[in-house]
Coordinates of C-alpha atoms and ligand atoms in Angstrom, one line a residue:
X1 CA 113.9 66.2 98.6
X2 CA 112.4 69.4 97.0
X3 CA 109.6 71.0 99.1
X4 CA 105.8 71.3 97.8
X5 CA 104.0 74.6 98.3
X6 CA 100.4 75.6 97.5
X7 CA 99.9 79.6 96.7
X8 CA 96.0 80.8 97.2
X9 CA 96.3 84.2 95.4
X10 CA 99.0 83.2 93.0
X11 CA 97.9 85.7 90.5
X12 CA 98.1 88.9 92.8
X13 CA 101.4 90.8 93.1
X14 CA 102.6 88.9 96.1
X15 CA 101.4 85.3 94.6
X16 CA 103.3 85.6 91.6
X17 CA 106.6 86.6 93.8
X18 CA 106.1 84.2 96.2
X19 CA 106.0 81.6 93.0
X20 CA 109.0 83.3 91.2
X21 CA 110.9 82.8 95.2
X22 CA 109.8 79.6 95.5
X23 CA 111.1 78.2 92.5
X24 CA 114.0 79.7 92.5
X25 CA 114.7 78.1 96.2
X26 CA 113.5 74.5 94.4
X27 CA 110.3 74.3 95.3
X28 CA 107.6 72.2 93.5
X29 CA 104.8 75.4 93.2
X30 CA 100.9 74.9 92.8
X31 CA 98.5 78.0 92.9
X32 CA 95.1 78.1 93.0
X33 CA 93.3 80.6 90.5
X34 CA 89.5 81.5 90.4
X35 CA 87.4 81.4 87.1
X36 CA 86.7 84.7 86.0
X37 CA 85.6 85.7 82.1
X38 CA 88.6 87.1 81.6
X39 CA 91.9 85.0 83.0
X40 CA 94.4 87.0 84.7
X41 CA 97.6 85.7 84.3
X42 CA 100.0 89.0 83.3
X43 CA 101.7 89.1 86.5
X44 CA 103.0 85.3 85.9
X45 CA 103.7 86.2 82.8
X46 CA 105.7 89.2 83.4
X47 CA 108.1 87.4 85.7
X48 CA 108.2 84.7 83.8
X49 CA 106.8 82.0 85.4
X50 CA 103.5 80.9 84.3
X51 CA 104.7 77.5 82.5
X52 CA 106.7 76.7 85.6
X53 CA 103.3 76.8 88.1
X54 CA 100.5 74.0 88.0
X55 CA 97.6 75.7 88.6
X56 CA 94.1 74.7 89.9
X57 CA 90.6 76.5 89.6
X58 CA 89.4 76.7 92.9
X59 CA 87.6 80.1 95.2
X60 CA 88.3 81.0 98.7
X61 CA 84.6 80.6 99.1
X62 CA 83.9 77.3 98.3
X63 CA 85.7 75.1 100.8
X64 CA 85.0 71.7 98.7
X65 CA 87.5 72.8 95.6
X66 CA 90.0 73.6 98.3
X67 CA 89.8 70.7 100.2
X68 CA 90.5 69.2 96.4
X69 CA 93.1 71.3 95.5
X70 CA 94.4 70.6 99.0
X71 CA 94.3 66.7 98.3
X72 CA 96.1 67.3 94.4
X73 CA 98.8 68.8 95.1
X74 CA 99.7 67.6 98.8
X75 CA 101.9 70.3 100.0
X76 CA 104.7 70.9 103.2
X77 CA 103.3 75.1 103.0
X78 CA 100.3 76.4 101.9
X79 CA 100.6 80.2 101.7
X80 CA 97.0 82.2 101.9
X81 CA 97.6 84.8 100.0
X82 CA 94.1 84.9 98.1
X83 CA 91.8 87.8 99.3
X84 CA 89.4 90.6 98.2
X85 CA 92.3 92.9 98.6
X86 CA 91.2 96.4 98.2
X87 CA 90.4 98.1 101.7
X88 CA 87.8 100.9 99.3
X89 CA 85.9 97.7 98.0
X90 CA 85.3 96.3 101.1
X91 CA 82.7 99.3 102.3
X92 CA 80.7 98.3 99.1
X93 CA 81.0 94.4 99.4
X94 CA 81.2 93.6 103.2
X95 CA 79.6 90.1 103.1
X96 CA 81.8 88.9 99.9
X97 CA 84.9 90.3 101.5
X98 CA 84.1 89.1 104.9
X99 CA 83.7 85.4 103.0
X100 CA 86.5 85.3 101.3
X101 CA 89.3 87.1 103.7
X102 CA 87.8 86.2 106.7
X103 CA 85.9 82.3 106.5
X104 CA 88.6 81.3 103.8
X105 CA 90.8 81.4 106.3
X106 CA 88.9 79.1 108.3
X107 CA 88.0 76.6 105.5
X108 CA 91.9 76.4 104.8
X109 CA 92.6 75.7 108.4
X110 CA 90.1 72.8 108.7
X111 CA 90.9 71.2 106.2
X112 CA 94.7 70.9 107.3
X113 CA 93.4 70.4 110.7
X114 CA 91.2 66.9 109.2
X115 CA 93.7 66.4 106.0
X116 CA 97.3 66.5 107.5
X117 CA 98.4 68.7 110.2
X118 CA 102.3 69.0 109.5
X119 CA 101.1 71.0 106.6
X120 CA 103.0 74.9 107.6
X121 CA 100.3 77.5 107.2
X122 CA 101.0 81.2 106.3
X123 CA 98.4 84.0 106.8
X124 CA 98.2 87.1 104.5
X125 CA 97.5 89.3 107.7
X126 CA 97.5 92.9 107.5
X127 CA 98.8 96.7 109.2
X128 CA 95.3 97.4 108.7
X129 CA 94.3 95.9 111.5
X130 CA 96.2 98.5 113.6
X131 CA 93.2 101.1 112.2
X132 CA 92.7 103.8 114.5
X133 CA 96.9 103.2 116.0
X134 CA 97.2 103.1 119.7
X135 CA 100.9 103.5 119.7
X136 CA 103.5 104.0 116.8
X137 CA 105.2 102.6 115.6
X138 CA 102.6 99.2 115.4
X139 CA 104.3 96.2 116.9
X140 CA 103.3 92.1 117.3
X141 CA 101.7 94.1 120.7
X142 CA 99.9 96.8 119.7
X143 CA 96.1 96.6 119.9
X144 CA 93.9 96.3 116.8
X145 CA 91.5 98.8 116.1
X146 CA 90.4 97.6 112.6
X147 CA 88.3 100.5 110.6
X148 CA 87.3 99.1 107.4
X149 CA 85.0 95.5 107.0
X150 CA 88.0 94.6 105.1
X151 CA 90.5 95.0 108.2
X152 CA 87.5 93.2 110.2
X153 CA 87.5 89.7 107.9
X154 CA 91.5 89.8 108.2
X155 CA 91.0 90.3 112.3
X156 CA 88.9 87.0 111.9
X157 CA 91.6 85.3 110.0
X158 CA 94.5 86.9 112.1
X159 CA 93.4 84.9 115.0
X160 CA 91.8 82.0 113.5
X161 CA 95.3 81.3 113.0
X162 CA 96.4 82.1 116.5
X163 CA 93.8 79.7 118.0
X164 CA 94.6 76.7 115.4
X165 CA 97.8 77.1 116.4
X166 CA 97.2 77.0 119.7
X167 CA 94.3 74.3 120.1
X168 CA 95.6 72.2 117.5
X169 CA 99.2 72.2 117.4
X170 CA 98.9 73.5 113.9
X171 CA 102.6 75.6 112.4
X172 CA 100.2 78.1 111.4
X173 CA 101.8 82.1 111.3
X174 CA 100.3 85.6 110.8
X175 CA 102.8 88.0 109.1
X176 CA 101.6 91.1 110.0
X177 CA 102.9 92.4 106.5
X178 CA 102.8 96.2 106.2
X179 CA 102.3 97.9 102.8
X180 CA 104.4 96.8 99.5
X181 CA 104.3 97.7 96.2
X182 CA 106.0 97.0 92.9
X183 CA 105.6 97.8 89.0
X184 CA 103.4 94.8 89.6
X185 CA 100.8 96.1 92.4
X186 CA 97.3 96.0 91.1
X187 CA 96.4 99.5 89.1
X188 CA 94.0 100.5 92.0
X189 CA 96.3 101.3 95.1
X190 CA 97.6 104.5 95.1
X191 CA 101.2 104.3 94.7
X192 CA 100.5 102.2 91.3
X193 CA 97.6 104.7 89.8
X194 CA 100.5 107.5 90.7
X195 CA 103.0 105.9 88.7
X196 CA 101.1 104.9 86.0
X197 CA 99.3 108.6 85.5
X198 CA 102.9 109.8 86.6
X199 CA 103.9 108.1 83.6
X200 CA 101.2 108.7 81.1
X201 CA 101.2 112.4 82.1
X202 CA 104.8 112.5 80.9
X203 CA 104.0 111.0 78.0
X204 CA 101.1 113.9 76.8
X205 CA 98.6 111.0 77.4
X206 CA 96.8 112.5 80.5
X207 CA 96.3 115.4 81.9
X208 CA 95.6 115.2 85.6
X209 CA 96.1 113.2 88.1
X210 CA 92.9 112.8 90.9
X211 CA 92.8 111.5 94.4
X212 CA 91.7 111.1 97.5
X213 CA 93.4 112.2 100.8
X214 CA 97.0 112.9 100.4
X215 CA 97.8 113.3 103.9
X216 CA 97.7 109.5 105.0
X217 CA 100.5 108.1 106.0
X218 CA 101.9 104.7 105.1
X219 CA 105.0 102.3 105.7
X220 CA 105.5 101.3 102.6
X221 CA 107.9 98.7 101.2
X222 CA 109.2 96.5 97.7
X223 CA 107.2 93.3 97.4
X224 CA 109.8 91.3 96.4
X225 CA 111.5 91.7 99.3
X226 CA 108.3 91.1 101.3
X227 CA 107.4 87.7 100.0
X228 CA 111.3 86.5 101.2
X229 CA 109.9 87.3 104.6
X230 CA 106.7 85.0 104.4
X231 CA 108.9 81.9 103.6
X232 CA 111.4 83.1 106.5
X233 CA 108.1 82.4 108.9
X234 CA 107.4 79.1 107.5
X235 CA 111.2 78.5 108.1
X236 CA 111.5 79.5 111.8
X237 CA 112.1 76.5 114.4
X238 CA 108.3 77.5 115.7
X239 CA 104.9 79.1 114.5
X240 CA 105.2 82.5 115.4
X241 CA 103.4 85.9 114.3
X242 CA 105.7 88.6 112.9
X243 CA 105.4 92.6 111.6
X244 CA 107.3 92.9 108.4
X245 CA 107.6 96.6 107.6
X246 CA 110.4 99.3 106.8
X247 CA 109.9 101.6 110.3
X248 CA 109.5 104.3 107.8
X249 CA 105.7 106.1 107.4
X250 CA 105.5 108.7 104.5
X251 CA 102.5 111.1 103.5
X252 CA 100.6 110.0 99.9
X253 CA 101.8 113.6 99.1
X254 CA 105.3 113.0 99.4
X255 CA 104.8 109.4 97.6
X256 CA 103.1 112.0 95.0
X257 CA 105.8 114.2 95.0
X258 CA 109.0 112.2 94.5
X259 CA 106.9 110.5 91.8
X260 CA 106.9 113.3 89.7
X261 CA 110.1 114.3 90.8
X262 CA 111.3 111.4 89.2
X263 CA 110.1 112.8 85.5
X264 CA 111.5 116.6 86.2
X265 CA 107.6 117.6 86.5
X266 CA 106.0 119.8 89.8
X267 CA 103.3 117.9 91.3
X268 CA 101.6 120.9 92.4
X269 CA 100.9 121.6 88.2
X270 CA 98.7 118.3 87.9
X271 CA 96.9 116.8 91.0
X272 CA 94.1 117.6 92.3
X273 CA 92.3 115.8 95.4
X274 CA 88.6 115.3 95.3
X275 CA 86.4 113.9 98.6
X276 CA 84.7 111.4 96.2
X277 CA 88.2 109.4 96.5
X278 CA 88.1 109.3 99.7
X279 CA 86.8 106.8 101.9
X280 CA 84.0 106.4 104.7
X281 CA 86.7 105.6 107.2
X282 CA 90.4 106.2 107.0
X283 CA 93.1 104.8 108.8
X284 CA 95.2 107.8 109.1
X285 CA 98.9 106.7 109.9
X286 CA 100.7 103.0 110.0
X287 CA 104.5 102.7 110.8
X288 CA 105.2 99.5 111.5
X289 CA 108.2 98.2 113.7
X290 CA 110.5 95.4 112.2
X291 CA 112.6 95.0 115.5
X292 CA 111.1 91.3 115.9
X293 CA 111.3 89.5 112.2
X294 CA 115.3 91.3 111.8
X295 CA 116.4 90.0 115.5
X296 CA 114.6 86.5 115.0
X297 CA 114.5 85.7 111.1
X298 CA 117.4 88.2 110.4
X299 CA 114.9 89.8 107.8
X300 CA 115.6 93.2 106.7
X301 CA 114.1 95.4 104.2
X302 CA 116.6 96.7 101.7
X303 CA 114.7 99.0 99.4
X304 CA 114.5 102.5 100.7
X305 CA 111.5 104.7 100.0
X306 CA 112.6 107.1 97.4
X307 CA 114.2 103.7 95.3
X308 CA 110.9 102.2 95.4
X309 CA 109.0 105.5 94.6
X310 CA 112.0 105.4 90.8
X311 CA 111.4 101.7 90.4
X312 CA 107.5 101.8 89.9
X313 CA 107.6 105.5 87.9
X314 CA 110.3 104.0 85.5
X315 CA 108.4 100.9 84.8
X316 CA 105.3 102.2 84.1
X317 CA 107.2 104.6 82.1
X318 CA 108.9 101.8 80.1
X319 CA 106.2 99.9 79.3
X320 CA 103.8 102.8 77.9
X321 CA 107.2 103.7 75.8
X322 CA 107.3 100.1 74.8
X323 CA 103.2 100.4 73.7
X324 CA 103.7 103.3 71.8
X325 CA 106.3 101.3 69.9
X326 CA 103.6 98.9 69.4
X327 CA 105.7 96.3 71.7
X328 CA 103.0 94.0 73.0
X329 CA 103.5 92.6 76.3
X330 CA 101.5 90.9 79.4
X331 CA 100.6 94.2 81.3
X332 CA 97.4 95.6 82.9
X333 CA 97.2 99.2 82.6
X334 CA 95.3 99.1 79.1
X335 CA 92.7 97.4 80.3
X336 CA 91.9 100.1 82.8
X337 CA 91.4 103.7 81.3
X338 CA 90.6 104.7 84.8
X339 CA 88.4 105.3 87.2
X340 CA 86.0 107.6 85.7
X341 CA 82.9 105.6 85.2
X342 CA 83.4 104.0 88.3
X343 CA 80.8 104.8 91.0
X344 CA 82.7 105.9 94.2
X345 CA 81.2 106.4 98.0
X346 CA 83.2 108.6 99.1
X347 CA 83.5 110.3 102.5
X348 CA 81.0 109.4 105.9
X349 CA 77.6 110.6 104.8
Ligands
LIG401 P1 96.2 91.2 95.2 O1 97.3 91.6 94.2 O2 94.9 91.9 95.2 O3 96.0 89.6 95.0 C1 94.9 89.0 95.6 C2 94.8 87.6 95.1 O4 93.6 86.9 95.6 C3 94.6 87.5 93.5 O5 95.3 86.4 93.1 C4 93.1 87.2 93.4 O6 92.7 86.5 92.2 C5 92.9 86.3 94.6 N1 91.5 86.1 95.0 C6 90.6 87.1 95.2 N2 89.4 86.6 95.5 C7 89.5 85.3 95.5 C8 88.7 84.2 95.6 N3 87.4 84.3 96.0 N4 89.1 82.9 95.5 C9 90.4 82.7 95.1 N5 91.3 83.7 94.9 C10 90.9 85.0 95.1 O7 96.8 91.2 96.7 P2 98.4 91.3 97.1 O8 98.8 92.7 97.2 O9 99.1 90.3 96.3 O10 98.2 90.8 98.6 C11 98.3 89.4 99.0 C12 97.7 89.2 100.3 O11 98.3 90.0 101.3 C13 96.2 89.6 100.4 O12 95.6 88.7 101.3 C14 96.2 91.0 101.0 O13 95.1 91.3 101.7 C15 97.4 90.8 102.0 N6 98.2 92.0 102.3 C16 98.7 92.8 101.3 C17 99.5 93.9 101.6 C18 100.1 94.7 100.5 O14 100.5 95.8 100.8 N7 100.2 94.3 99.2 C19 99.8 94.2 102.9 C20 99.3 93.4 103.9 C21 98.5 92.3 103.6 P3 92.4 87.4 90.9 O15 93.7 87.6 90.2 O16 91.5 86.4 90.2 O17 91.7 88.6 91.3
LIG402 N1 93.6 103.6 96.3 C1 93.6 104.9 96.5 N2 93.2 105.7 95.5 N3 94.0 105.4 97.7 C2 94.1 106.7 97.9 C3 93.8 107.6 96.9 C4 93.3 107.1 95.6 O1 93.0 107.8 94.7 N4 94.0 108.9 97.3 C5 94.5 108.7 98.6 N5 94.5 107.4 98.9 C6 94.9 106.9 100.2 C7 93.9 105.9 100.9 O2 92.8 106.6 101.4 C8 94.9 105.3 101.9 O3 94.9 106.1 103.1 C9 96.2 105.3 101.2 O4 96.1 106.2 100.1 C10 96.7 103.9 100.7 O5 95.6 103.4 100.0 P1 95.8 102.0 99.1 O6 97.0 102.1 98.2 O7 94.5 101.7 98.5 O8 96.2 100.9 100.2 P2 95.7 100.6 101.7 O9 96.7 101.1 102.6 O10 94.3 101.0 101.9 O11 95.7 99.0 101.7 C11 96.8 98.2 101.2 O12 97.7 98.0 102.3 C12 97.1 97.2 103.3 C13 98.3 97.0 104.4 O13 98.3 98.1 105.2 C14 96.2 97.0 100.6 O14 97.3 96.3 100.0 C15 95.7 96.0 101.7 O15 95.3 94.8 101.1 C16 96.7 95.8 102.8 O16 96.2 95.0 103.8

């Protein structure tokens, strides 16, 4: 019998993955999506799967239209996906953040824990919580030294799941997912505003390209591939936490670089780096080791660095292409000129 699986988040980058996985493995998917003026459906859209999904209006802060969307579509997995995502946000919003990534959490678990406990729980958990790293590369060991309110809510999650697990017998999992990106990653993350100012500059439709501080290091990785390893967790013959990265770290400046490589241009001719991009605590270096999730899942990431840094520069080329052919298509980049108007805090004061 085909498998039911409830998304929170299904509209983000890994949501709409996950849905496009699941499907494809036969799985009956239901996502929960938050009202907002403006609905944000492009990513379902773009992979095609919007009219495949049931989706239900529900927020990570308001327990009672989880517990119902819990109850309507009665699933083996919930994946918790949803979260105030952006690590920069969270230094202006600490208490929404802290609500949503950190007490969602809990409101998911208890209602399994009073609803149905066979229910399989993932948890979106993060390399952030590594911070300030106390040994590289990060493993399930390493100690967390979280340095953003944002890496805070997700330490409150991370081991609300532990201790469900634990006191309640709950298959609840943290994959401790290091960075991913894709031609779908929300516009604000740097490896997505590169590709999309990579593109436009190209194009004679920008001039420069502004950011924060190039030297931080990151393991980053292809989504797609990612969201294969959150399902593996749910699949394992026990609940278990797992790293899911690529072992590799590389500098924003080389992710900047290749970028521009990748359209015959010289980096060093169009990007600047101002402090107001920068934030009022960095975490400086994550390398994340998969030795764990490969020897017990047999996960592995496939997508090398450089291949990612081509696939996101050629889409975002593509589509602004397609736009100046007056190609319409779902896509998110026109409804964000950039970050000009928007008031940044910068570096410590
Ligand atoms: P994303 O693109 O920012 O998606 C976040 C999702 O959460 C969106 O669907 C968003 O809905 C939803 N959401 C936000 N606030 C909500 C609320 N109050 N109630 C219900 N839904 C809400 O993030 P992502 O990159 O896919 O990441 C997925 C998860 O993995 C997140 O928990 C993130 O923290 C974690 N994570 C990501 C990475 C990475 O590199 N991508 C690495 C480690 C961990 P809207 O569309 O309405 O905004
Ligand atoms: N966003 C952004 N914009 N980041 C910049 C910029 C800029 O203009 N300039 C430099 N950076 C640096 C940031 O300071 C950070 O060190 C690095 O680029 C990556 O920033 P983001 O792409 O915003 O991602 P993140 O690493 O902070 O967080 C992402 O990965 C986490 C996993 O490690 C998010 O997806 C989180 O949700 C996730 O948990």
């Amino acid at each position: 019998m085909s498998k039911t699986a409830l998304i929170t988040g299904i509209t983000g980058q890994d949501g709409a993955y996950l849905a496009k996985f699941l499907l494809g493995k036969g799985y009956k998917v239901y996502g929960i999506y938050r009202r907002i003026s403006t609905p944000n459906f492009w990513r379902l859209q773009y992979l095609g799967v919007f009219d495949k999904v049931t989706l239900i209006p529900a927020d990570m802060a308001d327990m009672s239209s989880l517990l119902e969307a819990v109850t309507i579509s009665e699933p083996d997995e919930v994946y918790n996906l949803a979260a105030q995502s952006y690590v920069g946000a969270s230094f202006d919003q600490p208490l929404m953040t802290t609500a949503i990534d950190g007490v969602g959490a809990i409101s998911m678990l208890e209602i399994i824990r009073h609803l149905k406990r066979d229910i399989k729980f993932y948890q979106a958990s993060t390399s952030e919580l590594y911070g300030t790293v106390r040994e590289t590369p990060q493993t399930e060991n390493t100690v967390f030294w979280p340095n953003s309110p944002y890496a805070v809510a997700k330490l409150l999650s991370y081991h609300n799941t532990r201790i469900y697990r634990e006191a309640y017998d709950l298959f609840a999992c943290n994959g401790i997912l290091f960075n991913h990106e894709s031609p779908i990653r929300g516009i604000e993350f740097v490896t997505r505003k590169i590709s999309n100012s990579v593109a436009r500059i190209k194009l004679g439709l920008q001039k420069e390209l502004v950011l924060g501080n190039l030297e931080a290091r990151r393991d980053w990785g292809y989504a797609p591939e990612f969201v294969e390893a959150m399902w593996k967790i749910l699949q394992h013959n026990k609940p278990d936490d797992f790293v899911c990265s690529t072992g590799e770290t590389h500098s924003v400046k080389e992710f900047v670089e290749h970028a521009f490589d990748n359209v015959n241009l010289n980096y060093k001719d169009f990007v600047k780096s101002d402090k107001s991009f920068m934030r009022p605590k960095e975490v400086e270096l994550l390398q994340g080791d998969p030795t764990k999730i490969k020897k017990e899942l047999g996960w592995e990431p496939k997508t090398k660095f450089k291949e990612l840094v081509k696939i996101m520069v050629d889409a975002d080329l593509d589509r602004w292409k397609q736009h100046q052919e007056g190609k319409m298509f779902p896509w998110d980049a026109l409804n964000y000129p950039g970050e000009m108007n928007i008031l940044k805090r910068g570096p410590k004061k």
